[in-house]
Amino acid sequence: MYLDCLWDDWNTEKLASHDVTIEEFEEAVLVARRIVRSTSTNRPGCFAHVRGRLLRCVWEEIDESTIYPITAFEVEQ
């Protein structure tokens, strides 16, 4: 799947505001079984169980191996 995530202050702060770490986001993307599209923005993303939490991650595709994380948050199971 993807090999690189582009991180900056904006997206790291966005994840932190939802109590999600960079490591959790990257792990979720690596273990995700399929890509789903956001119904509101049509951006790619995934749902994945990471460290006992179900995370919803959303990103923009930069190229075949690079993504720009947009957000992630825990979903009630």
PDB file of N, CA and C in Angstrom:
ATOM      1  N   MET A   1       0.844  -1.170   0.000  1.00  0.00           N
ATOM      2  CA  MET A   1       0.000   0.000   0.000  1.00  0.00           C
ATOM      3  C   MET A   1       0.896   1.242   0.000  1.00  0.00           C
ATOM      4  N   TYR A   2       0.723   2.123   0.961  1.00  0.00           N
ATOM      5  CA  TYR A   2       1.492   3.366   1.006  1.00  0.00           C
ATOM      6  C   TYR A   2       2.745   3.200   1.850  1.00  0.00           C
ATOM      7  N   LEU A   3       3.802   3.878   1.449  1.00  0.00           N
ATOM      8  CA  LEU A   3       5.069   3.772   2.158  1.00  0.00           C
ATOM      9  C   LEU A   3       5.404   5.028   2.951  1.00  0.00           C
ATOM     10  N   ASP A   4       4.925   6.167   2.515  1.00  0.00           N
ATOM     11  CA  ASP A   4       5.288   7.425   3.151  1.00  0.00           C
ATOM     12  C   ASP A   4       4.056   8.272   3.469  1.00  0.00           C
ATOM     13  N   CYS A   5       4.134   8.950   4.618  1.00  0.00           N
ATOM     14  CA  CYS A   5       3.128   9.940   4.997  1.00  0.00           C
ATOM     15  C   CYS A   5       3.839  11.278   5.118  1.00  0.00           C
ATOM     16  N   LEU A   6       3.243  12.306   4.562  1.00  0.00           N
ATOM     17  CA  LEU A   6       3.808  13.656   4.682  1.00  0.00           C
ATOM     18  C   LEU A   6       3.212  14.322   5.918  1.00  0.00           C
ATOM     19  N   TRP A   7       4.054  14.614   6.885  1.00  0.00           N
ATOM     20  CA  TRP A   7       3.601  15.217   8.135  1.00  0.00           C
ATOM     21  C   TRP A   7       4.033  16.669   8.229  1.00  0.00           C
ATOM     22  N   ASP A   8       3.146  17.505   8.756  1.00  0.00           N
ATOM     23  CA  ASP A   8       3.468  18.905   9.039  1.00  0.00           C
ATOM     24  C   ASP A   8       2.720  19.303  10.309  1.00  0.00           C
ATOM     25  N   ASP A   9       2.853  20.536  10.719  1.00  0.00           N
ATOM     26  CA  ASP A   9       2.210  20.987  11.956  1.00  0.00           C
ATOM     27  C   ASP A   9       0.687  20.858  11.878  1.00  0.00           C
ATOM     28  N   TRP A  10       0.118  21.180  10.712  1.00  0.00           N
ATOM     29  CA  TRP A  10      -1.332  21.158  10.592  1.00  0.00           C
ATOM     30  C   TRP A  10      -1.902  19.766  10.839  1.00  0.00           C
ATOM     31  N   ASN A  11      -1.396  18.752  10.113  1.00  0.00           N
ATOM     32  CA  ASN A  11      -2.010  17.437  10.256  1.00  0.00           C
ATOM     33  C   ASN A  11      -1.630  16.736  11.564  1.00  0.00           C
ATOM     34  N   THR A  12      -0.440  17.005  12.104  1.00  0.00           N
ATOM     35  CA  THR A  12      -0.120  16.400  13.399  1.00  0.00           C
ATOM     36  C   THR A  12      -0.984  16.997  14.504  1.00  0.00           C
ATOM     37  N   GLU A  13      -1.256  18.300  14.425  1.00  0.00           N
ATOM     38  CA  GLU A  13      -2.139  18.935  15.408  1.00  0.00           C
ATOM     39  C   GLU A  13      -3.583  18.447  15.256  1.00  0.00           C
ATOM     40  N   LYS A  14      -4.009  18.224  14.017  1.00  0.00           N
ATOM     41  CA  LYS A  14      -5.360  17.712  13.769  1.00  0.00           C
ATOM     42  C   LYS A  14      -5.537  16.339  14.413  1.00  0.00           C
ATOM     43  N   LEU A  15      -4.568  15.449  14.205  1.00  0.00           N
ATOM     44  CA  LEU A  15      -4.644  14.134  14.830  1.00  0.00           C
ATOM     45  C   LEU A  15      -4.614  14.248  16.346  1.00  0.00           C
ATOM     46  N   ALA A  16      -3.720  15.082  16.869  1.00  0.00           N
ATOM     47  CA  ALA A  16      -3.602  15.245  18.322  1.00  0.00           C
ATOM     48  C   ALA A  16      -4.906  15.754  18.929  1.00  0.00           C
ATOM     49  N   SER A  17      -5.629  16.593  18.193  1.00  0.00           N
ATOM     50  CA  SER A  17      -6.896  17.105  18.712  1.00  0.00           C
ATOM     51  C   SER A  17      -7.930  15.990  18.869  1.00  0.00           C
ATOM     52  N   HIS A  18      -7.708  14.859  18.189  1.00  0.00           N
ATOM     53  CA  HIS A  18      -8.591  13.697  18.301  1.00  0.00           C
ATOM     54  C   HIS A  18      -7.931  12.573  19.104  1.00  0.00           C
ATOM     55  N   ASP A  19      -6.817  12.907  19.783  1.00  0.00           N
ATOM     56  CA  ASP A  19      -6.088  11.954  20.621  1.00  0.00           C
ATOM     57  C   ASP A  19      -5.580  10.752  19.827  1.00  0.00           C
ATOM     58  N   VAL A  20      -5.093  11.017  18.603  1.00  0.00           N
ATOM     59  CA  VAL A  20      -4.504   9.988  17.752  1.00  0.00           C
ATOM     60  C   VAL A  20      -3.061  10.394  17.467  1.00  0.00           C
ATOM     61  N   THR A  21      -2.146   9.441  17.593  1.00  0.00           N
ATOM     62  CA  THR A  21      -0.732   9.727  17.341  1.00  0.00           C
ATOM     63  C   THR A  21      -0.367   9.429  15.886  1.00  0.00           C
ATOM     64  N   ILE A  22       0.757   9.965  15.476  1.00  0.00           N
ATOM     65  CA  ILE A  22       1.298   9.673  14.141  1.00  0.00           C
ATOM     66  C   ILE A  22       1.480   8.163  13.984  1.00  0.00           C
ATOM     67  N   GLU A  23       2.032   7.540  15.015  1.00  0.00           N
ATOM     68  CA  GLU A  23       2.292   6.098  14.966  1.00  0.00           C
ATOM     69  C   GLU A  23       0.998   5.304  14.798  1.00  0.00           C
ATOM     70  N   GLU A  24      -0.068   5.716  15.498  1.00  0.00           N
ATOM     71  CA  GLU A  24      -1.346   5.028  15.366  1.00  0.00           C
ATOM     72  C   GLU A  24      -1.914   5.191  13.956  1.00  0.00           C
ATOM     73  N   PHE A  25      -1.821   6.391  13.400  1.00  0.00           N
ATOM     74  CA  PHE A  25      -2.305   6.621  12.041  1.00  0.00           C
ATOM     75  C   PHE A  25      -1.551   5.730  11.058  1.00  0.00           C
ATOM     76  N   GLU A  26      -0.228   5.746  11.125  1.00  0.00           N
ATOM     77  CA  GLU A  26       0.571   4.960  10.187  1.00  0.00           C
ATOM     78  C   GLU A  26       0.306   3.473  10.337  1.00  0.00           C
ATOM     79  N   GLU A  27       0.153   3.004  11.565  1.00  0.00           N
ATOM     80  CA  GLU A  27      -0.168   1.596  11.792  1.00  0.00           C
ATOM     81  C   GLU A  27      -1.529   1.247  11.204  1.00  0.00           C
ATOM     82  N   ALA A  28      -2.511   2.119  11.389  1.00  0.00           N
ATOM     83  CA  ALA A  28      -3.847   1.878  10.847  1.00  0.00           C
ATOM     84  C   ALA A  28      -3.801   1.737   9.331  1.00  0.00           C
ATOM     85  N   VAL A  29      -3.071   2.612   8.671  1.00  0.00           N
ATOM     86  CA  VAL A  29      -2.973   2.551   7.208  1.00  0.00           C
ATOM     87  C   VAL A  29      -2.298   1.252   6.769  1.00  0.00           C
ATOM     88  N   LEU A  30      -1.303   0.814   7.516  1.00  0.00           N
ATOM     89  CA  LEU A  30      -0.593  -0.420   7.154  1.00  0.00           C
ATOM     90  C   LEU A  30      -1.440  -1.674   7.349  1.00  0.00           C
ATOM     91  N   VAL A  31      -2.279  -1.698   8.376  1.00  0.00           N
ATOM     92  CA  VAL A  31      -3.061  -2.911   8.651  1.00  0.00           C
ATOM     93  C   VAL A  31      -4.440  -2.901   7.999  1.00  0.00           C
ATOM     94  N   ALA A  32      -4.851  -1.794   7.422  1.00  0.00           N
ATOM     95  CA  ALA A  32      -6.182  -1.690   6.813  1.00  0.00           C
ATOM     96  C   ALA A  32      -6.335  -2.734   5.711  1.00  0.00           C
ATOM     97  N   ARG A  33      -7.508  -3.324   5.672  1.00  0.00           N
ATOM     98  CA  ARG A  33      -7.775  -4.352   4.668  1.00  0.00           C
ATOM     99  C   ARG A  33      -8.318  -3.799   3.371  1.00  0.00           C
ATOM    100  N   ARG A  34      -8.938  -2.617   3.463  1.00  0.00           N
ATOM    101  CA  ARG A  34      -9.468  -2.007   2.233  1.00  0.00           C
ATOM    102  C   ARG A  34      -9.592  -0.503   2.417  1.00  0.00           C
ATOM    103  N   ILE A  35      -9.608   0.172   1.299  1.00  0.00           N
ATOM    104  CA  ILE A  35      -9.754   1.627   1.269  1.00  0.00           C
ATOM    105  C   ILE A  35     -11.237   1.946   1.081  1.00  0.00           C
ATOM    106  N   VAL A  36     -11.716   2.926   1.835  1.00  0.00           N
ATOM    107  CA  VAL A  36     -13.094   3.404   1.687  1.00  0.00           C
ATOM    108  C   VAL A  36     -13.047   4.898   1.425  1.00  0.00           C
ATOM    109  N   ARG A  37     -14.031   5.406   0.740  1.00  0.00           N
ATOM    110  CA  ARG A  37     -14.099   6.838   0.423  1.00  0.00           C
ATOM    111  C   ARG A  37     -14.985   7.561   1.426  1.00  0.00           C
ATOM    112  N   SER A  38     -14.575   8.759   1.801  1.00  0.00           N
ATOM    113  CA  SER A  38     -15.388   9.606   2.658  1.00  0.00           C
ATOM    114  C   SER A  38     -16.647  10.000   1.902  1.00  0.00           C
ATOM    115  N   THR A  39     -17.787   9.915   2.554  1.00  0.00           N
ATOM    116  CA  THR A  39     -19.040  10.300   1.890  1.00  0.00           C
ATOM    117  C   THR A  39     -19.153  11.810   1.738  1.00  0.00           C
ATOM    118  N   SER A  40     -18.451  12.567   2.579  1.00  0.00           N
ATOM    119  CA  SER A  40     -18.556  14.027   2.493  1.00  0.00           C
ATOM    120  C   SER A  40     -17.503  14.655   1.574  1.00  0.00           C
ATOM    121  N   THR A  41     -16.292  14.072   1.512  1.00  0.00           N
ATOM    122  CA  THR A  41     -15.223  14.693   0.720  1.00  0.00           C
ATOM    123  C   THR A  41     -14.725  13.814  -0.426  1.00  0.00           C
ATOM    124  N   ASN A  42     -15.133  12.553  -0.431  1.00  0.00           N
ATOM    125  CA  ASN A  42     -14.672  11.567  -1.411  1.00  0.00           C
ATOM    126  C   ASN A  42     -13.171  11.263  -1.293  1.00  0.00           C
ATOM    127  N   ARG A  43     -12.554  11.653  -0.179  1.00  0.00           N
ATOM    128  CA  ARG A  43     -11.145  11.323   0.041  1.00  0.00           C
ATOM    129  C   ARG A  43     -11.014   9.858   0.457  1.00  0.00           C
ATOM    130  N   PRO A  44      -9.886   9.226   0.121  1.00  0.00           N
ATOM    131  CA  PRO A  44      -9.655   7.853   0.551  1.00  0.00           C
ATOM    132  C   PRO A  44      -9.366   7.792   2.046  1.00  0.00           C
ATOM    133  N   GLY A  45      -9.641   6.634   2.599  1.00  0.00           N
ATOM    134  CA  GLY A  45      -9.367   6.420   4.008  1.00  0.00           C
ATOM    135  C   GLY A  45      -9.584   4.969   4.376  1.00  0.00           C
ATOM    136  N   CYS A  46      -9.577   4.704   5.669  1.00  0.00           N
ATOM    137  CA  CYS A  46      -9.751   3.339   6.136  1.00  0.00           C
ATOM    138  C   CYS A  46     -10.310   3.336   7.548  1.00  0.00           C
ATOM    139  N   PHE A  47     -10.809   2.169   7.928  1.00  0.00           N
ATOM    140  CA  PHE A  47     -11.125   1.855   9.309  1.00  0.00           C
ATOM    141  C   PHE A  47     -10.152   0.755   9.698  1.00  0.00           C
ATOM    142  N   ALA A  48      -9.546   0.849  10.871  1.00  0.00           N
ATOM    143  CA  ALA A  48      -8.609  -0.189  11.288  1.00  0.00           C
ATOM    144  C   ALA A  48      -8.532  -0.248  12.810  1.00  0.00           C
ATOM    145  N   HIS A  49      -8.394  -1.468  13.319  1.00  0.00           N
ATOM    146  CA  HIS A  49      -8.190  -1.660  14.750  1.00  0.00           C
ATOM    147  C   HIS A  49      -6.707  -1.487  15.057  1.00  0.00           C
ATOM    148  N   VAL A  50      -6.412  -0.552  15.949  1.00  0.00           N
ATOM    149  CA  VAL A  50      -5.038  -0.263  16.333  1.00  0.00           C
ATOM    150  C   VAL A  50      -4.990  -0.082  17.846  1.00  0.00           C
ATOM    151  N   ARG A  51      -4.172  -0.894  18.489  1.00  0.00           N
ATOM    152  CA  ARG A  51      -3.939  -0.760  19.932  1.00  0.00           C
ATOM    153  C   ARG A  51      -5.237  -0.710  20.726  1.00  0.00           C
ATOM    154  N   GLY A  52      -6.173  -1.575  20.350  1.00  0.00           N
ATOM    155  CA  GLY A  52      -7.431  -1.674  21.068  1.00  0.00           C
ATOM    156  C   GLY A  52      -8.474  -0.630  20.714  1.00  0.00           C
ATOM    157  N   ARG A  53      -8.210   0.165  19.693  1.00  0.00           N
ATOM    158  CA  ARG A  53      -9.141   1.217  19.270  1.00  0.00           C
ATOM    159  C   ARG A  53      -9.486   1.035  17.796  1.00  0.00           C
ATOM    160  N   LEU A  54     -10.716   1.363  17.427  1.00  0.00           N
ATOM    161  CA  LEU A  54     -11.098   1.379  16.015  1.00  0.00           C
ATOM    162  C   LEU A  54     -10.931   2.806  15.525  1.00  0.00           C
ATOM    163  N   LEU A  55     -10.015   3.003  14.594  1.00  0.00           N
ATOM    164  CA  LEU A  55      -9.731   4.331  14.063  1.00  0.00           C
ATOM    165  C   LEU A  55     -10.283   4.488  12.661  1.00  0.00           C
ATOM    166  N   ARG A  56     -10.753   5.679  12.383  1.00  0.00           N
ATOM    167  CA  ARG A  56     -11.135   6.105  11.025  1.00  0.00           C
ATOM    168  C   ARG A  56     -10.076   7.099  10.595  1.00  0.00           C
ATOM    169  N   CYS A  57      -9.375   6.783   9.525  1.00  0.00           N
ATOM    170  CA  CYS A  57      -8.309   7.635   9.006  1.00  0.00           C
ATOM    171  C   CYS A  57      -8.684   8.114   7.609  1.00  0.00           C
ATOM    172  N   VAL A  58      -8.353   9.363   7.311  1.00  0.00           N
ATOM    173  CA  VAL A  58      -8.645   9.950   6.005  1.00  0.00           C
ATOM    174  C   VAL A  58      -7.382  10.655   5.517  1.00  0.00           C
ATOM    175  N   TRP A  59      -7.126  10.569   4.207  1.00  0.00           N
ATOM    176  CA  TRP A  59      -5.929  11.185   3.644  1.00  0.00           C
ATOM    177  C   TRP A  59      -6.163  11.634   2.213  1.00  0.00           C
ATOM    178  N   GLU A  60      -5.179  12.341   1.672  1.00  0.00           N
ATOM    179  CA  GLU A  60      -5.128  12.665   0.247  1.00  0.00           C
ATOM    180  C   GLU A  60      -3.970  11.892  -0.345  1.00  0.00           C
ATOM    181  N   GLU A  61      -4.165  11.372  -1.543  1.00  0.00           N
ATOM    182  CA  GLU A  61      -3.094  10.645  -2.228  1.00  0.00           C
ATOM    183  C   GLU A  61      -2.203  11.638  -2.960  1.00  0.00           C
ATOM    184  N   ILE A  62      -0.913  11.550  -2.698  1.00  0.00           N
ATOM    185  CA  ILE A  62       0.066  12.394  -3.385  1.00  0.00           C
ATOM    186  C   ILE A  62       0.570  11.678  -4.636  1.00  0.00           C
ATOM    187  N   ASP A  63       0.944  10.436  -4.474  1.00  0.00           N
ATOM    188  CA  ASP A  63       1.341   9.586  -5.596  1.00  0.00           C
ATOM    189  C   ASP A  63       1.076   8.137  -5.173  1.00  0.00           C
ATOM    190  N   GLU A  64       1.571   7.175  -5.919  1.00  0.00           N
ATOM    191  CA  GLU A  64       1.267   5.771  -5.652  1.00  0.00           C
ATOM    192  C   GLU A  64       1.734   5.296  -4.282  1.00  0.00           C
ATOM    193  N   SER A  65       2.744   5.933  -3.702  1.00  0.00           N
ATOM    194  CA  SER A  65       3.271   5.448  -2.432  1.00  0.00           C
ATOM    195  C   SER A  65       3.247   6.490  -1.313  1.00  0.00           C
ATOM    196  N   THR A  66       2.707   7.680  -1.573  1.00  0.00           N
ATOM    197  CA  THR A  66       2.744   8.757  -0.587  1.00  0.00           C
ATOM    198  C   THR A  66       1.357   9.328  -0.348  1.00  0.00           C
ATOM    199  N   ILE A  67       1.053   9.563   0.940  1.00  0.00           N
ATOM    200  CA  ILE A  67      -0.223  10.169   1.302  1.00  0.00           C
ATOM    201  C   ILE A  67       0.010  11.364   2.217  1.00  0.00           C
ATOM    202  N   TYR A  68      -0.967  12.259   2.226  1.00  0.00           N
ATOM    203  CA  TYR A  68      -0.984  13.388   3.142  1.00  0.00           C
ATOM    204  C   TYR A  68      -2.147  13.171   4.105  1.00  0.00           C
ATOM    205  N   PRO A  69      -1.860  12.799   5.366  1.00  0.00           N
ATOM    206  CA  PRO A  69      -2.927  12.556   6.326  1.00  0.00           C
ATOM    207  C   PRO A  69      -3.776  13.808   6.564  1.00  0.00           C
ATOM    208  N   ILE A  70      -5.086  13.635   6.562  1.00  0.00           N
ATOM    209  CA  ILE A  70      -6.021  14.738   6.798  1.00  0.00           C
ATOM    210  C   ILE A  70      -6.562  14.681   8.226  1.00  0.00           C
ATOM    211  N   THR A  71      -7.050  13.513   8.644  1.00  0.00           N
ATOM    212  CA  THR A  71      -7.586  13.387   9.992  1.00  0.00           C
ATOM    213  C   THR A  71      -7.646  11.930  10.389  1.00  0.00           C
ATOM    214  N   ALA A  72      -7.851  11.700  11.657  1.00  0.00           N
ATOM    215  CA  ALA A  72      -8.117  10.368  12.201  1.00  0.00           C
ATOM    216  C   ALA A  72      -8.822  10.560  13.530  1.00  0.00           C
ATOM    217  N   PHE A  73      -9.708   9.635  13.824  1.00  0.00           N
ATOM    218  CA  PHE A  73     -10.439   9.711  15.087  1.00  0.00           C
ATOM    219  C   PHE A  73     -10.941   8.327  15.452  1.00  0.00           C
ATOM    220  N   GLU A  74     -11.206   8.147  16.740  1.00  0.00           N
ATOM    221  CA  GLU A  74     -11.721   6.871  17.221  1.00  0.00           C
ATOM    222  C   GLU A  74     -13.206   6.778  16.926  1.00  0.00           C
ATOM    223  N   VAL A  75     -13.631   5.592  16.496  1.00  0.00           N
ATOM    224  CA  VAL A  75     -15.025   5.324  16.173  1.00  0.00           C
ATOM    225  C   VAL A  75     -15.574   4.390  17.247  1.00  0.00           C
ATOM    226  N   GLU A  76     -16.776   4.686  17.705  1.00  0.00           N
ATOM    227  CA  GLU A  76     -17.440   3.800  18.671  1.00  0.00           C
ATOM    228  C   GLU A  76     -17.697   2.455  18.024  1.00  0.00           C
ATOM    229  N   GLN A  77     -17.424   1.399  18.767  1.00  0.00           N
ATOM    230  CA  GLN A  77     -17.625   0.044  18.223  1.00  0.00           C
ATOM    231  C   GLN A  77     -18.962  -0.510  18.609  1.00  0.00           C
TER     232      GLN A  77
END
